[in-house]
């Protein structure tokens, strides 16, 4: 296998983008990534998109995007793994370059979720849970994560304030991210006073409904310096794993086994220990998800990540900065694009280009993107060159 680098990044502003279509968003992000790399052509394209059909009435998204990008008759594939679609698209592109099949591959993600109303969006998202045993009976993703939160809180005794601290931290980070949907700080009191969505999760514990796209360009490490106008960032490890799609089949709801296994595989390939990681982007679709994902990957002992945000350990400037991009909570969560935007944050940080959000001396970053209630997880470890 060849070593692979990320040499270009680009994303749109995330939020409610009523004036732009699905294809407009994807093409805008992709052209920015190609411009960032200093390239005008790509050999192959992967696009993470969870549900172009239900959100926009558009399937066959791969060729559509290649066509509107003006990329010619290149292979172009839509990748679907629910909210992990972007991360899995990145892994597909990585494997294509690592295998020697192609040299310059674009991995992107897009979702335009505000074309439908809230109940239709909730239905579309709910198709990523187990239809027969979960969604059919009326439970939604906020409901499923609320069950996980209840179990965790009972077991480890954390408070609603601890849970809210995750959202407060990520909103504080999002203030510094010009592409974030919500660039506004919130307080623990505001979280606790916001509408109850699914007990114990309030509106401000939830990631929002978002439109947006993100794209990155990959190439072999040996060509990265000559091809790219910016500092390449090396992909050190990639891991992907799955778990039962329905929660009732899990032994422990608060342990995301797919994240544990994916992280283990990525660390084993990277040949580094967890203590080498300087910053982490995790899939905080709900405040409890950040806590469980961090513990499942081994960044905190069981029960400890629940207090980490309220103790300031995971804030910018803390022991382990987590979701300095603003995370899904504040940056937004256009589901197919989220995994790619996590990679973009790591690349900006490892290049030293993250401005007000810059983590001092960032050398190694990890991104964890997951689908559903962690029925799939994909983990990537990146290193500054
Ligand atoms: N965070 C912060 N603010 C939010 C928000 C969020 N998650 N969701 C909505 N808002 C804001 C809106 O901007 C709006 O503000 P305004 O009145 O100043 O314009 C206000 O709250 C009400 O917005 P609205 O769209 O009416 O909220 P809603 O009640 O329809 O939806 C949720 C709120 C939490 C139910 C919705 O965002 C949701 O379903 N989130 C989860 C998405 C999900 O499951 N993703 C997959 C994860 S696996």
Short mmCIF file of C-alpha atoms and ligand atoms in Angstrom, two decimals:
data_model
loop_
_atom_site.label_atom_id
_atom_site.label_comp_id
_atom_site.label_asym_id
_atom_site.label_seq_id
_atom_site.Cartn_x
_atom_site.Cartn_y
_atom_site.Cartn_z
CA UNK A 1 0.00 0.00 0.00
CA UNK A 2 1.19 3.52 -0.80
CA UNK A 3 1.26 6.30 1.79
CA UNK A 4 -1.43 8.91 1.11
CA UNK A 5 -1.71 12.65 1.77
CA UNK A 6 -4.50 15.21 1.83
CA UNK A 7 -3.44 18.12 -0.39
CA UNK A 8 -6.59 20.21 -0.81
CA UNK A 9 -9.59 21.19 1.31
CA UNK A 10 -12.75 23.20 0.72
CA UNK A 11 -16.19 23.65 2.24
CA UNK A 12 -19.21 25.89 1.95
CA UNK A 13 -20.67 27.96 4.75
CA UNK A 14 -23.07 25.65 6.62
CA UNK A 15 -26.60 26.53 7.68
CA UNK A 16 -29.86 27.11 5.85
CA UNK A 17 -28.74 27.61 2.26
CA UNK A 18 -32.05 28.26 0.53
CA UNK A 19 -30.45 29.94 -2.46
CA UNK A 20 -28.21 26.96 -3.35
CA UNK A 21 -29.13 23.50 -4.66
CA UNK A 22 -27.58 20.17 -3.69
CA UNK A 23 -25.29 20.27 -6.72
CA UNK A 24 -24.39 23.96 -6.20
CA UNK A 25 -23.19 23.16 -2.69
CA UNK A 26 -21.12 20.16 -3.74
CA UNK A 27 -19.53 21.92 -6.72
CA UNK A 28 -18.67 24.99 -4.61
CA UNK A 29 -16.88 22.89 -1.96
CA UNK A 30 -15.12 20.75 -4.59
CA UNK A 31 -13.84 23.72 -6.61
CA UNK A 32 -12.50 25.25 -3.39
CA UNK A 33 -10.66 22.00 -2.57
CA UNK A 34 -9.21 21.77 -6.09
CA UNK A 35 -8.15 25.40 -5.95
CA UNK A 36 -6.57 24.85 -2.53
CA UNK A 37 -4.55 21.96 -4.01
CA UNK A 38 -3.73 23.95 -7.16
CA UNK A 39 -5.25 21.28 -9.44
CA UNK A 40 -7.77 21.53 -12.27
CA UNK A 41 -8.54 17.83 -12.81
CA UNK A 42 -9.29 14.77 -10.70
CA UNK A 43 -9.28 11.07 -11.64
CA UNK A 44 -12.08 9.80 -9.48
CA UNK A 45 -14.74 11.04 -7.07
CA UNK A 46 -16.58 9.73 -4.01
CA UNK A 47 -19.50 11.66 -2.55
CA UNK A 48 -20.96 10.96 0.87
CA UNK A 49 -24.69 11.65 0.80
CA UNK A 50 -27.10 9.96 3.16
CA UNK A 51 -30.42 10.60 1.48
CA UNK A 52 -30.52 12.75 -1.64
CA UNK A 53 -33.70 10.85 -2.44
CA UNK A 54 -35.71 11.71 0.67
CA UNK A 55 -34.33 15.22 1.20
CA UNK A 56 -34.21 16.40 -2.42
CA UNK A 57 -35.77 13.73 -4.68
CA UNK A 58 -32.32 13.14 -6.15
CA UNK A 59 -30.54 9.79 -6.32
CA UNK A 60 -27.65 8.85 -8.63
CA UNK A 61 -25.67 11.58 -6.97
CA UNK A 62 -22.17 10.39 -8.03
CA UNK A 63 -22.47 11.02 -11.78
CA UNK A 64 -24.55 14.16 -11.18
CA UNK A 65 -21.73 15.74 -9.19
CA UNK A 66 -18.99 14.66 -11.62
CA UNK A 67 -21.04 16.16 -14.47
CA UNK A 68 -21.72 19.51 -12.78
CA UNK A 69 -18.14 19.70 -11.57
CA UNK A 70 -17.06 19.43 -15.23
CA UNK A 71 -14.86 16.51 -14.27
CA UNK A 72 -15.67 14.51 -17.40
CA UNK A 73 -16.39 10.79 -17.58
CA UNK A 74 -14.50 9.87 -14.41
CA UNK A 75 -15.69 7.14 -12.04
CA UNK A 76 -17.99 8.79 -9.49
CA UNK A 77 -19.77 6.98 -6.68
CA UNK A 78 -22.18 8.05 -3.96
CA UNK A 79 -21.29 6.48 -0.60
CA UNK A 80 -24.01 5.90 1.99
CA UNK A 81 -23.46 4.95 5.60
CA UNK A 82 -26.03 7.24 7.26
CA UNK A 83 -24.27 10.06 9.17
CA UNK A 84 -20.92 8.32 8.54
CA UNK A 85 -21.30 8.66 4.75
CA UNK A 86 -18.62 11.37 4.52
CA UNK A 87 -16.08 9.50 6.63
CA UNK A 88 -16.61 6.32 4.64
CA UNK A 89 -16.31 8.27 1.34
CA UNK A 90 -12.94 9.53 2.62
CA UNK A 91 -11.86 5.97 3.42
CA UNK A 92 -12.88 4.77 -0.07
CA UNK A 93 -10.81 7.55 -1.67
CA UNK A 94 -7.90 6.73 0.65
CA UNK A 95 -8.00 3.04 -0.34
CA UNK A 96 -8.15 3.90 -4.05
CA UNK A 97 -5.03 6.06 -3.83
CA UNK A 98 -3.23 3.67 -1.43
CA UNK A 99 -3.88 0.74 -3.77
CA UNK A 100 -2.22 2.52 -6.69
CA UNK A 101 -5.43 2.53 -8.74
CA UNK A 102 -5.57 6.34 -8.99
CA UNK A 103 -3.36 9.29 -8.08
CA UNK A 104 -5.75 12.21 -7.59
CA UNK A 105 -9.08 11.46 -5.95
CA UNK A 106 -11.71 13.81 -4.54
CA UNK A 107 -13.66 12.75 -1.45
CA UNK A 108 -16.62 14.97 -0.73
CA UNK A 109 -19.88 15.02 1.12
CA UNK A 110 -23.11 16.92 0.78
CA UNK A 111 -26.59 17.08 2.28
CA UNK A 112 -29.34 19.63 1.81
CA UNK A 113 -31.76 18.96 4.64
CA UNK A 114 -33.84 22.14 4.91
CA UNK A 115 -35.79 21.61 1.67
CA UNK A 116 -38.19 19.46 3.71
CA UNK A 117 -39.99 20.33 6.96
CA UNK A 118 -38.91 19.09 10.40
CA UNK A 119 -41.08 15.99 10.46
CA UNK A 120 -39.93 14.89 6.99
CA UNK A 121 -36.30 15.48 8.01
CA UNK A 122 -36.86 13.41 11.16
CA UNK A 123 -38.39 10.62 9.03
CA UNK A 124 -35.47 10.70 6.56
CA UNK A 125 -32.93 10.54 9.38
CA UNK A 126 -34.92 7.78 11.11
CA UNK A 127 -34.45 5.48 8.11
CA UNK A 128 -30.90 4.99 9.41
CA UNK A 129 -32.23 3.24 12.53
CA UNK A 130 -33.71 -0.27 12.53
CA UNK A 131 -37.07 0.14 10.73
CA UNK A 132 -38.68 -3.01 12.09
CA UNK A 133 -37.59 -2.77 15.71
CA UNK A 134 -37.07 0.99 16.24
CA UNK A 135 -38.37 3.61 13.75
CA UNK A 136 -41.62 1.78 12.93
CA UNK A 137 -42.60 2.03 16.59
CA UNK A 138 -42.10 5.79 16.63
CA UNK A 139 -38.69 6.33 18.17
CA UNK A 140 -36.44 8.97 16.56
CA UNK A 141 -32.70 9.61 16.84
CA UNK A 142 -33.10 12.11 19.69
CA UNK A 143 -35.14 9.38 21.45
CA UNK A 144 -32.51 6.69 20.87
CA UNK A 145 -29.68 8.91 22.15
CA UNK A 146 -31.87 9.90 25.11
CA UNK A 147 -32.01 6.20 26.08
CA UNK A 148 -28.22 6.05 25.93
CA UNK A 149 -27.98 9.24 28.02
CA UNK A 150 -30.34 7.84 30.68
CA UNK A 151 -28.28 4.66 31.01
CA UNK A 152 -24.99 6.61 31.20
CA UNK A 153 -26.29 9.12 33.74
CA UNK A 154 -27.68 6.39 35.99
CA UNK A 155 -24.45 4.39 35.83
CA UNK A 156 -21.98 7.23 36.34
CA UNK A 157 -24.01 9.86 38.19
CA UNK A 158 -23.33 12.79 35.88
CA UNK A 159 -25.77 15.69 35.92
CA UNK A 160 -27.80 17.52 33.26
CA UNK A 161 -25.29 20.35 33.73
CA UNK A 162 -22.39 18.04 32.77
CA UNK A 163 -24.26 16.98 29.65
CA UNK A 164 -25.03 20.61 28.77
CA UNK A 165 -21.33 21.53 29.19
CA UNK A 166 -20.51 19.57 26.03
CA UNK A 167 -22.87 21.75 23.98
CA UNK A 168 -21.65 24.94 25.69
CA UNK A 169 -18.02 24.06 24.89
CA UNK A 170 -18.76 23.24 21.26
CA UNK A 171 -20.75 26.44 20.74
CA UNK A 172 -17.82 28.39 22.25
CA UNK A 173 -15.56 26.77 19.65
CA UNK A 174 -18.07 27.40 16.85
CA UNK A 175 -17.95 31.15 17.55
CA UNK A 176 -14.43 31.01 16.11
CA UNK A 177 -15.43 29.09 12.96
CA UNK A 178 -16.70 31.30 10.10
CA UNK A 179 -18.26 28.26 8.36
CA UNK A 180 -20.32 27.21 11.40
CA UNK A 181 -24.13 27.28 11.32
CA UNK A 182 -24.40 28.72 14.84
CA UNK A 183 -21.62 31.16 15.62
CA UNK A 184 -23.03 32.04 19.01
CA UNK A 185 -22.04 31.20 22.55
CA UNK A 186 -24.59 29.55 24.84
CA UNK A 187 -24.69 28.94 28.60
CA UNK A 188 -25.54 25.86 30.65
CA UNK A 189 -28.70 27.67 31.83
CA UNK A 190 -29.79 28.29 28.21
CA UNK A 191 -29.32 24.61 27.39
CA UNK A 192 -31.35 23.53 30.40
CA UNK A 193 -34.09 26.05 29.62
CA UNK A 194 -34.34 25.12 25.92
CA UNK A 195 -37.25 22.90 24.84
CA UNK A 196 -37.12 19.28 25.95
CA UNK A 197 -36.75 17.14 22.80
CA UNK A 198 -36.34 13.69 24.41
CA UNK A 199 -35.64 13.56 28.14
CA UNK A 200 -32.83 14.29 29.16
CA UNK A 201 -31.86 15.89 25.82
CA UNK A 202 -32.90 19.50 25.32
CA UNK A 203 -32.95 21.29 21.96
CA UNK A 204 -29.48 22.69 22.65
CA UNK A 205 -28.11 19.18 23.34
CA UNK A 206 -28.94 18.26 19.73
CA UNK A 207 -27.11 18.84 16.46
CA UNK A 208 -29.25 20.85 14.03
CA UNK A 209 -30.73 20.28 10.58
CA UNK A 210 -28.19 21.70 8.11
CA UNK A 211 -27.38 22.31 4.45
CA UNK A 212 -23.73 22.13 3.43
CA UNK A 213 -20.91 20.44 1.57
CA UNK A 214 -17.22 19.70 2.09
CA UNK A 215 -14.48 18.20 -0.09
CA UNK A 216 -10.85 17.12 0.12
CA UNK A 217 -8.25 16.00 -2.45
CA UNK A 218 -6.01 12.98 -1.84
CA UNK A 219 -2.84 11.89 -3.65
CA UNK A 220 0.13 9.57 -3.02
CA UNK A 221 2.54 10.94 -0.41
CA UNK A 222 5.47 10.62 -2.83
CA UNK A 223 3.80 13.10 -5.23
CA UNK A 224 2.24 15.39 -2.62
CA UNK A 225 5.07 17.91 -2.34
CA UNK A 226 5.44 18.37 -6.11
CA UNK A 227 1.67 18.43 -6.82
CA UNK A 228 0.46 20.59 -3.99
CA UNK A 229 0.94 24.26 -3.26
CA UNK A 230 0.19 23.78 0.45
CA UNK A 231 1.77 21.62 3.18
CA UNK A 232 0.53 18.03 2.72
CA UNK A 233 -1.04 16.21 5.64
CA UNK A 234 -0.36 12.47 5.88
CA UNK A 235 -3.02 9.83 6.57
CA UNK A 236 -1.44 7.64 9.25
CA UNK A 237 -4.31 5.26 9.94
CA UNK A 238 -7.83 4.36 8.87
CA UNK A 239 -10.29 2.08 10.69
CA UNK A 240 -13.90 1.18 9.98
CA UNK A 241 -16.26 -1.09 11.94
CA UNK A 242 -19.94 -1.85 12.40
CA UNK A 243 -22.24 -2.92 15.23
CA UNK A 244 -25.86 -4.07 15.62
CA UNK A 245 -28.09 -1.40 14.08
CA UNK A 246 -30.71 -1.72 16.84
CA UNK A 247 -29.90 -0.69 20.41
CA UNK A 248 -31.71 -3.66 21.97
CA UNK A 249 -29.02 -6.00 20.62
CA UNK A 250 -26.23 -4.24 22.54
CA UNK A 251 -24.84 -5.47 25.86
CA UNK A 252 -23.97 -1.92 26.97
CA UNK A 253 -25.77 1.02 25.38
CA UNK A 254 -23.15 3.54 26.47
CA UNK A 255 -20.23 1.72 24.80
CA UNK A 256 -19.90 2.32 21.06
CA UNK A 257 -18.17 -0.91 20.03
CA UNK A 258 -17.84 0.22 16.40
CA UNK A 259 -15.84 3.26 17.57
CA UNK A 260 -13.66 1.08 19.83
CA UNK A 261 -12.79 -1.30 16.99
CA UNK A 262 -12.38 1.37 14.30
CA UNK A 263 -10.04 3.36 16.58
CA UNK A 264 -8.04 0.25 17.47
CA UNK A 265 -7.54 -0.52 13.77
CA UNK A 266 -6.53 3.07 12.97
CA UNK A 267 -4.03 3.20 15.87
CA UNK A 268 -2.58 -0.15 14.93
CA UNK A 269 -1.98 1.00 11.35
CA UNK A 270 -0.60 4.37 12.53
CA UNK A 271 1.76 2.64 14.98
CA UNK A 272 1.23 5.34 17.60
CA UNK A 273 -0.38 5.38 21.03
CA UNK A 274 -3.46 7.36 22.04
CA UNK A 275 -1.29 9.76 24.08
CA UNK A 276 0.27 11.08 20.83
CA UNK A 277 -3.02 12.61 19.68
CA UNK A 278 -3.15 16.41 20.06
CA UNK A 279 -6.75 17.05 19.00
CA UNK A 280 -9.90 15.10 18.26
CA UNK A 281 -13.02 15.70 16.17
CA UNK A 282 -15.77 13.35 17.36
CA UNK A 283 -19.34 12.78 16.24
CA UNK A 284 -21.31 14.86 18.79
CA UNK A 285 -24.71 14.51 17.11
CA UNK A 286 -26.05 14.78 20.69
CA UNK A 287 -24.07 15.87 23.77
CA UNK A 288 -24.08 12.31 25.14
CA UNK A 289 -22.57 11.02 21.87
CA UNK A 290 -19.34 13.00 22.38
CA UNK A 291 -18.98 11.52 25.86
CA UNK A 292 -19.56 7.91 24.79
CA UNK A 293 -17.40 8.20 21.67
CA UNK A 294 -14.43 9.57 23.64
CA UNK A 295 -14.66 6.78 26.22
CA UNK A 296 -15.25 4.08 23.62
CA UNK A 297 -12.03 5.05 21.81
CA UNK A 298 -10.06 5.08 25.09
CA UNK A 299 -9.45 8.83 25.49
CA UNK A 300 -11.12 8.70 28.93
CA UNK A 301 -11.84 5.86 31.35
CA UNK A 302 -15.51 4.79 31.59
CA UNK A 303 -17.48 7.46 33.45
CA UNK A 304 -14.75 10.12 33.15
CA UNK A 305 -15.61 11.86 29.85
CA UNK A 306 -18.97 12.81 31.33
CA UNK A 307 -17.27 15.39 33.52
CA UNK A 308 -14.47 16.31 31.11
CA UNK A 309 -16.29 19.18 29.40
CA UNK A 310 -17.48 20.77 32.66
CA UNK A 311 -13.90 20.53 33.98
CA UNK A 312 -12.56 22.29 30.85
CA UNK A 313 -10.39 19.32 29.86
CA UNK A 314 -11.78 19.10 26.30
CA UNK A 315 -11.90 22.83 25.51
CA UNK A 316 -9.46 24.66 23.25
CA UNK A 317 -6.41 25.13 25.50
CA UNK A 318 -7.40 22.12 27.63
CA UNK A 319 -5.62 18.76 28.01
CA UNK A 320 -7.31 17.25 24.93
CA UNK A 321 -9.13 19.76 22.69
CA UNK A 322 -12.26 18.07 21.32
CA UNK A 323 -14.38 19.47 18.47
CA UNK A 324 -12.53 22.77 18.14
CA UNK A 325 -14.41 23.19 14.83
CA UNK A 326 -17.60 23.62 16.87
CA UNK A 327 -18.50 19.98 16.31
CA UNK A 328 -21.79 18.86 14.83
CA UNK A 329 -23.55 20.80 17.58
CA UNK A 330 -22.47 24.28 16.52
CA UNK A 331 -20.87 23.88 13.10
CA UNK A 332 -23.95 21.94 11.94
CA UNK A 333 -24.62 18.43 10.70
CA UNK A 334 -25.43 18.10 6.99
CA UNK A 335 -25.17 14.37 7.50
CA UNK A 336 -23.31 13.27 4.33
CA UNK A 337 -20.76 16.11 4.63
CA UNK A 338 -19.93 15.86 8.34
CA UNK A 339 -17.14 13.25 8.10
CA UNK A 340 -15.34 15.26 5.41
CA UNK A 341 -15.58 18.50 7.41
CA UNK A 342 -13.96 16.72 10.37
CA UNK A 343 -10.99 15.90 8.10
CA UNK A 344 -10.88 19.52 6.90
CA UNK A 345 -10.64 20.76 10.51
CA UNK A 346 -7.73 18.39 11.19
CA UNK A 347 -5.93 19.49 8.00
CA UNK A 348 -6.34 23.19 8.87
CA UNK A 349 -5.05 22.53 12.37
CA UNK A 350 -2.10 20.40 11.24
CA UNK A 351 -1.14 22.99 8.62
CA UNK A 352 -1.27 25.65 11.34
CA UNK A 353 -4.00 27.54 9.44
CA UNK A 354 -6.85 27.36 11.97
CA UNK A 355 -6.61 31.01 13.06
CA UNK A 356 -8.41 31.72 16.35
CA UNK A 357 -9.16 27.99 16.75
CA UNK A 358 -5.53 26.90 16.38
CA UNK A 359 -4.45 24.17 18.81
CA UNK A 360 -0.87 24.96 19.85
CA UNK A 361 1.76 22.55 18.47
CA UNK A 362 -0.81 20.31 16.77
CA UNK A 363 1.02 17.38 15.13
CA UNK A 364 -1.48 14.51 15.20
CA UNK A 365 -5.28 14.65 14.95
CA UNK A 366 -8.01 12.02 15.03
CA UNK A 367 -11.49 12.15 13.46
CA UNK A 368 -14.35 9.82 14.43
CA UNK A 369 -17.53 9.84 12.33
CA UNK A 370 -20.46 7.52 13.00
CA UNK A 371 -23.73 6.40 11.48
CA UNK A 372 -26.98 5.96 13.43
CA UNK A 373 -26.44 5.09 17.08
CA UNK A 374 -22.87 4.03 16.18
CA UNK A 375 -23.98 1.09 14.02
CA UNK A 376 -21.04 2.20 11.90
CA UNK A 377 -17.91 4.15 12.84
CA UNK A 378 -14.96 5.31 10.83
CA UNK A 379 -11.78 6.69 12.41
CA UNK A 380 -8.87 8.45 10.70
CA UNK A 381 -5.57 9.60 12.16
CA UNK A 382 -3.71 12.40 10.35
CA UNK A 383 -0.18 13.77 10.85
CA UNK A 384 1.43 17.10 10.00
CA UNK A 385 4.36 16.76 7.56
N1 LIG B 1 -29.05 23.87 18.06
C1 LIG B 1 -29.19 25.20 18.23
N2 LIG B 1 -30.24 25.90 17.78
C2 LIG B 1 -31.19 25.21 17.12
C3 LIG B 1 -31.10 23.82 16.90
C4 LIG B 1 -29.99 23.16 17.41
N3 LIG B 1 -29.87 21.85 17.26
N4 LIG B 1 -32.18 23.42 16.20
C5 LIG B 1 -32.92 24.52 15.99
N5 LIG B 1 -32.32 25.60 16.53
C6 LIG B 1 -32.84 26.95 16.57
C7 LIG B 1 -33.32 27.44 15.23
O1 LIG B 1 -32.32 28.19 14.55
C8 LIG B 1 -34.47 28.33 15.62
O2 LIG B 1 -33.99 29.58 16.07
P1 LIG B 1 -34.74 30.95 15.71
O3 LIG B 1 -36.10 30.82 16.36
O4 LIG B 1 -33.86 31.99 16.30
O5 LIG B 1 -34.81 30.97 14.22
C9 LIG B 1 -35.07 27.64 16.83
O6 LIG B 1 -33.98 26.88 17.40
C10 LIG B 1 -36.23 26.71 16.51
O7 LIG B 1 -35.87 25.96 15.35
P2 LIG B 1 -36.76 24.82 14.75
O8 LIG B 1 -36.23 24.50 13.40
O9 LIG B 1 -38.20 25.18 14.88
O10 LIG B 1 -36.45 23.60 15.74
P3 LIG B 1 -37.14 22.22 15.73
O11 LIG B 1 -37.80 22.07 17.05
O12 LIG B 1 -37.95 21.99 14.50
O13 LIG B 1 -35.88 21.23 15.62
C11 LIG B 1 -34.47 19.66 16.67
C12 LIG B 1 -35.00 21.10 16.67
C13 LIG B 1 -33.45 19.54 17.80
C14 LIG B 1 -35.61 18.68 16.90
C15 LIG B 1 -33.77 19.37 15.30
O14 LIG B 1 -32.71 20.25 15.12
C16 LIG B 1 -33.30 17.93 15.21
O15 LIG B 1 -34.07 17.04 14.88
N6 LIG B 1 -32.02 17.69 15.50
C17 LIG B 1 -31.46 16.34 15.47
C18 LIG B 1 -30.98 15.99 14.09
C19 LIG B 1 -30.57 14.54 14.02
O16 LIG B 1 -31.21 13.65 14.57
N7 LIG B 1 -29.49 14.27 13.29
C20 LIG B 1 -28.98 12.93 13.14
C21 LIG B 1 -28.21 12.55 14.31
S1 LIG B 1 -27.90 10.82 14.43
#
